[in-house]
PDB file of C-alpha atoms and ligand atoms in Angstrom:
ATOM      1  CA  UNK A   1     262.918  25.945 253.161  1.00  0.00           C
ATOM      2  CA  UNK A   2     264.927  27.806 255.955  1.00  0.00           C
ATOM      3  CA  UNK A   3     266.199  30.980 254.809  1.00  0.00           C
ATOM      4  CA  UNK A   4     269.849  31.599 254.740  1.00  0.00           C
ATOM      5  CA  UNK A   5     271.499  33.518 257.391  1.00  0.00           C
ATOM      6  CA  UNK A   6     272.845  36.464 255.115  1.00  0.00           C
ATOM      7  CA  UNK A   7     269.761  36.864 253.525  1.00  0.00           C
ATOM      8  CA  UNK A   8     267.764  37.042 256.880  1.00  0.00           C
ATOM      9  CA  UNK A   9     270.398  39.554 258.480  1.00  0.00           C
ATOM     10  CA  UNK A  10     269.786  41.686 255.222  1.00  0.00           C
ATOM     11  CA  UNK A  11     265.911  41.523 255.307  1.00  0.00           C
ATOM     12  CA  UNK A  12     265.906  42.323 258.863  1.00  0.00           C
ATOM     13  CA  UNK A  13     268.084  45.397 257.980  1.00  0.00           C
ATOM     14  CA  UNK A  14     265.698  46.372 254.999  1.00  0.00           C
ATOM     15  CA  UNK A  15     262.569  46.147 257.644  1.00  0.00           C
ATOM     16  CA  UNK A  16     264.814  48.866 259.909  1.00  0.00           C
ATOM     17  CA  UNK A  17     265.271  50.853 257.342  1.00  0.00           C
ATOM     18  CA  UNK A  18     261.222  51.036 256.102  1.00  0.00           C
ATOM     19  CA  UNK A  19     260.556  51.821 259.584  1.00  0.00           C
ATOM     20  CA  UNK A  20     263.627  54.883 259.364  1.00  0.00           C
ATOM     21  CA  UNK A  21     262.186  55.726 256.287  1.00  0.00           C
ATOM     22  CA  UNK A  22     258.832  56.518 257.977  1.00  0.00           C
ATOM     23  CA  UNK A  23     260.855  58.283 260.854  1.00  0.00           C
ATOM     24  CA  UNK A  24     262.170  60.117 258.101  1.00  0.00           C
ATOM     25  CA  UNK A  25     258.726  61.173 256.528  1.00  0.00           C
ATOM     26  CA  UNK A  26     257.257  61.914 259.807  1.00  0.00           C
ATOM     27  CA  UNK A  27     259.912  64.144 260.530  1.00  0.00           C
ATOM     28  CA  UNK A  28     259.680  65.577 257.004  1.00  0.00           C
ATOM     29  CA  UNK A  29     255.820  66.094 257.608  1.00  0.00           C
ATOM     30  CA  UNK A  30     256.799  67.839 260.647  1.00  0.00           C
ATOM     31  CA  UNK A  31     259.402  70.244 258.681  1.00  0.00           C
ATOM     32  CA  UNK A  32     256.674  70.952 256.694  1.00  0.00           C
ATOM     33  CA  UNK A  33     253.503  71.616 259.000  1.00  0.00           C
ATOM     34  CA  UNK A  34     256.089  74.162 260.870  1.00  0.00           C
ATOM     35  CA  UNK A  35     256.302  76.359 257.554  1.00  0.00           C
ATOM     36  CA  UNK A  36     252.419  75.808 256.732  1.00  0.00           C
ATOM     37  CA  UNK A  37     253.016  73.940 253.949  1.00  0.00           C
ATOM     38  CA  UNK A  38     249.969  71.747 254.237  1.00  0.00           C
ATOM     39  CA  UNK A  39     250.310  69.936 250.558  1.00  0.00           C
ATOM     40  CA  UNK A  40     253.974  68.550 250.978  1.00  0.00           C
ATOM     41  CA  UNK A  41     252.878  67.970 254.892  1.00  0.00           C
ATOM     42  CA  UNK A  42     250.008  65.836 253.873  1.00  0.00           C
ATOM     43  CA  UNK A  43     251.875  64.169 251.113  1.00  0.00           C
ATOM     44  CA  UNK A  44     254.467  63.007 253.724  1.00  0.00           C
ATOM     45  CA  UNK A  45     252.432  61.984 256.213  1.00  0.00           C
ATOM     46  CA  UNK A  46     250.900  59.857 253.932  1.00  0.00           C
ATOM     47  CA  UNK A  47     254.062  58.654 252.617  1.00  0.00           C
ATOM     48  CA  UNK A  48     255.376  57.899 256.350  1.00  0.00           C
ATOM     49  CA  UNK A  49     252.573  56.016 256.486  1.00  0.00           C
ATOM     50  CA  UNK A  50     253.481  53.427 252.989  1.00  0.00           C
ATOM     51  CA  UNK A  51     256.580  53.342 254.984  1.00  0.00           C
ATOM     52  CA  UNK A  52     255.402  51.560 257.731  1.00  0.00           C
ATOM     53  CA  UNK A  53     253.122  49.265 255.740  1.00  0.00           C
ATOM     54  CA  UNK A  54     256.482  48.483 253.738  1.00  0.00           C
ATOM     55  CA  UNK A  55     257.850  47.813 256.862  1.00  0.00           C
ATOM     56  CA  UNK A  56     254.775  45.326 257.582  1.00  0.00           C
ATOM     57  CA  UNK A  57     254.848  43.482 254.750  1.00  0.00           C
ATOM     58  CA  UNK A  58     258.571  42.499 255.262  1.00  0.00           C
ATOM     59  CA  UNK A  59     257.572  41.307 259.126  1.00  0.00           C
ATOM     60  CA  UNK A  60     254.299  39.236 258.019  1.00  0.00           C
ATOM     61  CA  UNK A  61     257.031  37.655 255.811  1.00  0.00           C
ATOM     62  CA  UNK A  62     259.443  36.540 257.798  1.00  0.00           C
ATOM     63  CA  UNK A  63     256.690  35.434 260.304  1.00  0.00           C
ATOM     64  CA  UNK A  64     255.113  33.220 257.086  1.00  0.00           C
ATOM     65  CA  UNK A  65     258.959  31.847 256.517  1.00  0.00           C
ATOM     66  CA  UNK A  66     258.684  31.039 260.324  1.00  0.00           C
ATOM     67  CA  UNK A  67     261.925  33.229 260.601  1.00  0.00           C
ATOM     68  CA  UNK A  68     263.322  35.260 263.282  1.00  0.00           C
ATOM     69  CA  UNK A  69     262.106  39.122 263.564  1.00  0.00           C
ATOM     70  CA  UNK A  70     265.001  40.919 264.541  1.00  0.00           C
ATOM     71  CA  UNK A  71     263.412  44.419 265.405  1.00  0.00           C
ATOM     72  CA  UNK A  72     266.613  46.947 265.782  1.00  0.00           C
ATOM     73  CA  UNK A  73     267.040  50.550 267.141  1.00  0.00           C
ATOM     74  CA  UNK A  74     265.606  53.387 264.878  1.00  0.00           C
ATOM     75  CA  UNK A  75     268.166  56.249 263.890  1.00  0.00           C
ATOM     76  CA  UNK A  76     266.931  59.601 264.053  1.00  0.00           C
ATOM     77  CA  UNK A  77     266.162  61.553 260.647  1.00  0.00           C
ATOM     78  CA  UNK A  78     268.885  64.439 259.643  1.00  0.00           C
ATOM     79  CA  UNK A  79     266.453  67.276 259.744  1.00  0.00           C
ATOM     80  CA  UNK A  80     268.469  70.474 258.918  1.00  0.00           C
ATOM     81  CA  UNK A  81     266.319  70.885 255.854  1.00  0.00           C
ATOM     82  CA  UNK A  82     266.595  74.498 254.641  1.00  0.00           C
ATOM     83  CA  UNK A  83     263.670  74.823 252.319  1.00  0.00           C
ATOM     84  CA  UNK A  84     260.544  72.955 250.870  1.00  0.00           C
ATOM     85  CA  UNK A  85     263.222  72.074 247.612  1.00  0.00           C
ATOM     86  CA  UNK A  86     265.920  70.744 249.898  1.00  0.00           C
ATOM     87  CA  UNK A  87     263.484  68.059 251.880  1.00  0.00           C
ATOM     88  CA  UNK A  88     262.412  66.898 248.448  1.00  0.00           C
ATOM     89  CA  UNK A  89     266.106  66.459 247.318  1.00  0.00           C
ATOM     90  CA  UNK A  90     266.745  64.036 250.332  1.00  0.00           C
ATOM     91  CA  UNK A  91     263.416  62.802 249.907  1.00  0.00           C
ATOM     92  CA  UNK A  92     264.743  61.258 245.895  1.00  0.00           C
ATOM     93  CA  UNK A  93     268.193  60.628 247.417  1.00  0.00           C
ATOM     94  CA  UNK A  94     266.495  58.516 250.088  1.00  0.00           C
ATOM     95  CA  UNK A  95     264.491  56.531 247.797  1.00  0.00           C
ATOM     96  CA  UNK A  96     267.594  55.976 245.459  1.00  0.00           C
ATOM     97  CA  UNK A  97     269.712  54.408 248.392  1.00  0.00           C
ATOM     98  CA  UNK A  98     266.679  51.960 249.594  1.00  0.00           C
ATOM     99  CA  UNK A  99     266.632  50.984 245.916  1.00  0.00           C
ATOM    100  CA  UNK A 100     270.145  50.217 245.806  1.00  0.00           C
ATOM    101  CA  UNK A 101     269.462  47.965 249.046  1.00  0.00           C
ATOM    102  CA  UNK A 102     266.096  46.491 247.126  1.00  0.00           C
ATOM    103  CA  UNK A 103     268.511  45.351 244.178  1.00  0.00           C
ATOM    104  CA  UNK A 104     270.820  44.102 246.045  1.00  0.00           C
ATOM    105  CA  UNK A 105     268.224  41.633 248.436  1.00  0.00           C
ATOM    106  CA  UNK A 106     266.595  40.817 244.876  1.00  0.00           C
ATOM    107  CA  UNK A 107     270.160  39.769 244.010  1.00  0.00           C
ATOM    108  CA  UNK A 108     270.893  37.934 246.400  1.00  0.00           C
ATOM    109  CA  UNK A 109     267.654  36.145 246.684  1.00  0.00           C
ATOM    110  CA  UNK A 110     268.451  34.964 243.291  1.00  0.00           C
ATOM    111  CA  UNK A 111     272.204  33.688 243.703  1.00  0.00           C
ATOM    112  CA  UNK A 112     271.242  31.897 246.679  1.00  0.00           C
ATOM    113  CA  UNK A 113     268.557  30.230 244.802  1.00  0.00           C
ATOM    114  CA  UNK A 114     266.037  31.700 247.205  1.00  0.00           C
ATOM    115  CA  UNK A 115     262.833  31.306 244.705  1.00  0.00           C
ATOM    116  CA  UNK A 116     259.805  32.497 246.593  1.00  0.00           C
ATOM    117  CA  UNK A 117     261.550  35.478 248.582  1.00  0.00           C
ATOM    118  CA  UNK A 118     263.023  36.651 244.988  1.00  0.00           C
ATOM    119  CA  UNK A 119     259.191  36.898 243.989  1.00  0.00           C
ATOM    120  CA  UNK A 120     258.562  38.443 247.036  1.00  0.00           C
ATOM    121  CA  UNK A 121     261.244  41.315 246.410  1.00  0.00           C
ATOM    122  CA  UNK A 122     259.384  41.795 243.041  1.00  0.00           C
ATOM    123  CA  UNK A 123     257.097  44.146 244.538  1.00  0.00           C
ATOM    124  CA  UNK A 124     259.882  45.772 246.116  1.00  0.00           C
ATOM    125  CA  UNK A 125     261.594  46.339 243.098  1.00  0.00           C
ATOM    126  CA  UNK A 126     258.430  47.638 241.591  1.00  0.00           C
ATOM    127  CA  UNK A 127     257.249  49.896 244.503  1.00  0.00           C
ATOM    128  CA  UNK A 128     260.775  51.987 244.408  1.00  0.00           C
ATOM    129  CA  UNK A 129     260.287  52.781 240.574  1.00  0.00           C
ATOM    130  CA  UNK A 130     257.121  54.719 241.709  1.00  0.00           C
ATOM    131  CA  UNK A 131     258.656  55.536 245.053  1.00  0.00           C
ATOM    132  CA  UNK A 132     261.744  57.375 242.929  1.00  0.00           C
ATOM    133  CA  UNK A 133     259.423  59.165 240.295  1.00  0.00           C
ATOM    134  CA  UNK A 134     256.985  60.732 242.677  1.00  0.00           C
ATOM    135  CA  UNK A 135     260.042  62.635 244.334  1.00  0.00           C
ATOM    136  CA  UNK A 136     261.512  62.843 241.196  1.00  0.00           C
ATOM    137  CA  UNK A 137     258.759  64.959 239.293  1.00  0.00           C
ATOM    138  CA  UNK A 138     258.016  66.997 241.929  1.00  0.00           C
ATOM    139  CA  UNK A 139     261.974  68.190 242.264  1.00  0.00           C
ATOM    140  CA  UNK A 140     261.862  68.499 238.903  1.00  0.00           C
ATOM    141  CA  UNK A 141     258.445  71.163 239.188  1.00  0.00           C
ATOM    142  CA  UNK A 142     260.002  72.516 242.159  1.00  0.00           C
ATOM    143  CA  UNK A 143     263.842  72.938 240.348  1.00  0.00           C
ATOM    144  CA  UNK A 144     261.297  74.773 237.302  1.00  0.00           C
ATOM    145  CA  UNK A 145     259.545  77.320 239.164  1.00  0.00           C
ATOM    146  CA  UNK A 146     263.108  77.761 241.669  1.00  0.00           C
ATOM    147  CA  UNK A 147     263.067  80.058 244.302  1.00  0.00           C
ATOM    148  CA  UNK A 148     259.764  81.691 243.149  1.00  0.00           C
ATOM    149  CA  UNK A 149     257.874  81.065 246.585  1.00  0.00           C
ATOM    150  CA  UNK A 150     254.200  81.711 244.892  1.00  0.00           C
ATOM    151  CA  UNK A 151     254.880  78.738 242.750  1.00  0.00           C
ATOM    152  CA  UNK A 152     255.756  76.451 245.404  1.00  0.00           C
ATOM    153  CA  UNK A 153     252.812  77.479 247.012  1.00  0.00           C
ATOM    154  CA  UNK A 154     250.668  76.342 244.090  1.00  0.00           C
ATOM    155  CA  UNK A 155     252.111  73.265 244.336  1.00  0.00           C
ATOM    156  CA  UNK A 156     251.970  72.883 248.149  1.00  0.00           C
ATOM    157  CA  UNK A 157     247.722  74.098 247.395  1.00  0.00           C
ATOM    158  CA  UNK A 158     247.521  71.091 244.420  1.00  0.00           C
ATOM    159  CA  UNK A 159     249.346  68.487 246.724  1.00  0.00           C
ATOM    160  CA  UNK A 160     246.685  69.160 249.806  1.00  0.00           C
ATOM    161  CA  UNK A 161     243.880  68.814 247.058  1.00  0.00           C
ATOM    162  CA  UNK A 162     245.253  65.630 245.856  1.00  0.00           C
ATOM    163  CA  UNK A 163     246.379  64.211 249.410  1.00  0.00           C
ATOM    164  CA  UNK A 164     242.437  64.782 250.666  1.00  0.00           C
ATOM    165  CA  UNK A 165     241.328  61.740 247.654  1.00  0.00           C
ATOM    166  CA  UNK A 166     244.067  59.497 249.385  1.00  0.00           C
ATOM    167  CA  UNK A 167     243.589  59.686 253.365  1.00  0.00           C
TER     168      UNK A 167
HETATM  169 FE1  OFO B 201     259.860  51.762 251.410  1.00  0.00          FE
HETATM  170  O1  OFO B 201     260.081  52.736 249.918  1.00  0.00           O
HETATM  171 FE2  OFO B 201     260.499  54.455 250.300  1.00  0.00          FE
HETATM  172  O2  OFO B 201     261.891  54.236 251.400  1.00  0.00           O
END
């Protein structure tokens, strides 16, 4: 079944905006190797990479669909992050405006009686309820401890210890 032209243009759009979310993750990794924080470095890194494999799954799709790929122009990240807390924050906020996108493909999918891409969004729909609490409880550690740098650097030690199991 050929896909319909709104729902292409918006899957399309979602696979530009995995592949600006791992922009924005390298960049964040970046922020982060510049102030030695190795943990939340690692941890983005690694999340830059999901990103991209997001991103993948998305293109093998359309591909399987026999679809056109549309690849467009990546935007550069906002990086005027002003502490480990504040790159977090945009981190959740990030994740909560894909979601919104997610929902609304999933939608979509649905009305327009698009079966097998409305199971496909499923993981989707899944993936950002993980995506949105791993930011989520470590702003909420971070907002704890506040400005107290020694915590954040305990939690910057734990996240490189738990980073090393996933690489
Ligand atoms: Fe692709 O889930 Fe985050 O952005």
């Amino acid at each position: 079944m050929k896909m319909d032209n709104t729902l292409l243009e918006d899957v399309n759009a979602q696979i530009n905006r995995e592949f600006y979310a791992a922009y924005l993750y390298f960049a964040m990794a970046t922020y982060f190797a510049e102030i030695n924080m190795e943990g939340f470095a690692k941890l983005t890194k690694n999340h830059a990479k999901e990103e991209l494999n997001h991103a993948k799954k998305l293109y093998d799709y359309l591909i399987l669909r026999n679809e056109k790929v549309n690849l467009f122009q990546i935007e550069a990240p906002d990086t005027g992050w002003t502490n480990p807390t504040d790159a977090i924050q945009s981190a959740l906020d990030h994740e909560r405006f894909v979601t919104g996108h997610i929902h609304k493909l999933y939608k979509d999918a649905k009305e327009k009686n698009d079966f097998a891409l409305e199971v496909f969004m499923q993981w989707y729909v899944s993936e950002q309820v993980e995506e949105e609490h791993l930011f989520q409880s470590m702003l909420d550690k971070m907002n704890y401890v506040q400005d107290c740098s020694c915590e954040i650097v305990n939690i910057d030690r734990e996240l490189k210890i738990q980073s090393e199991y996933v690489e």
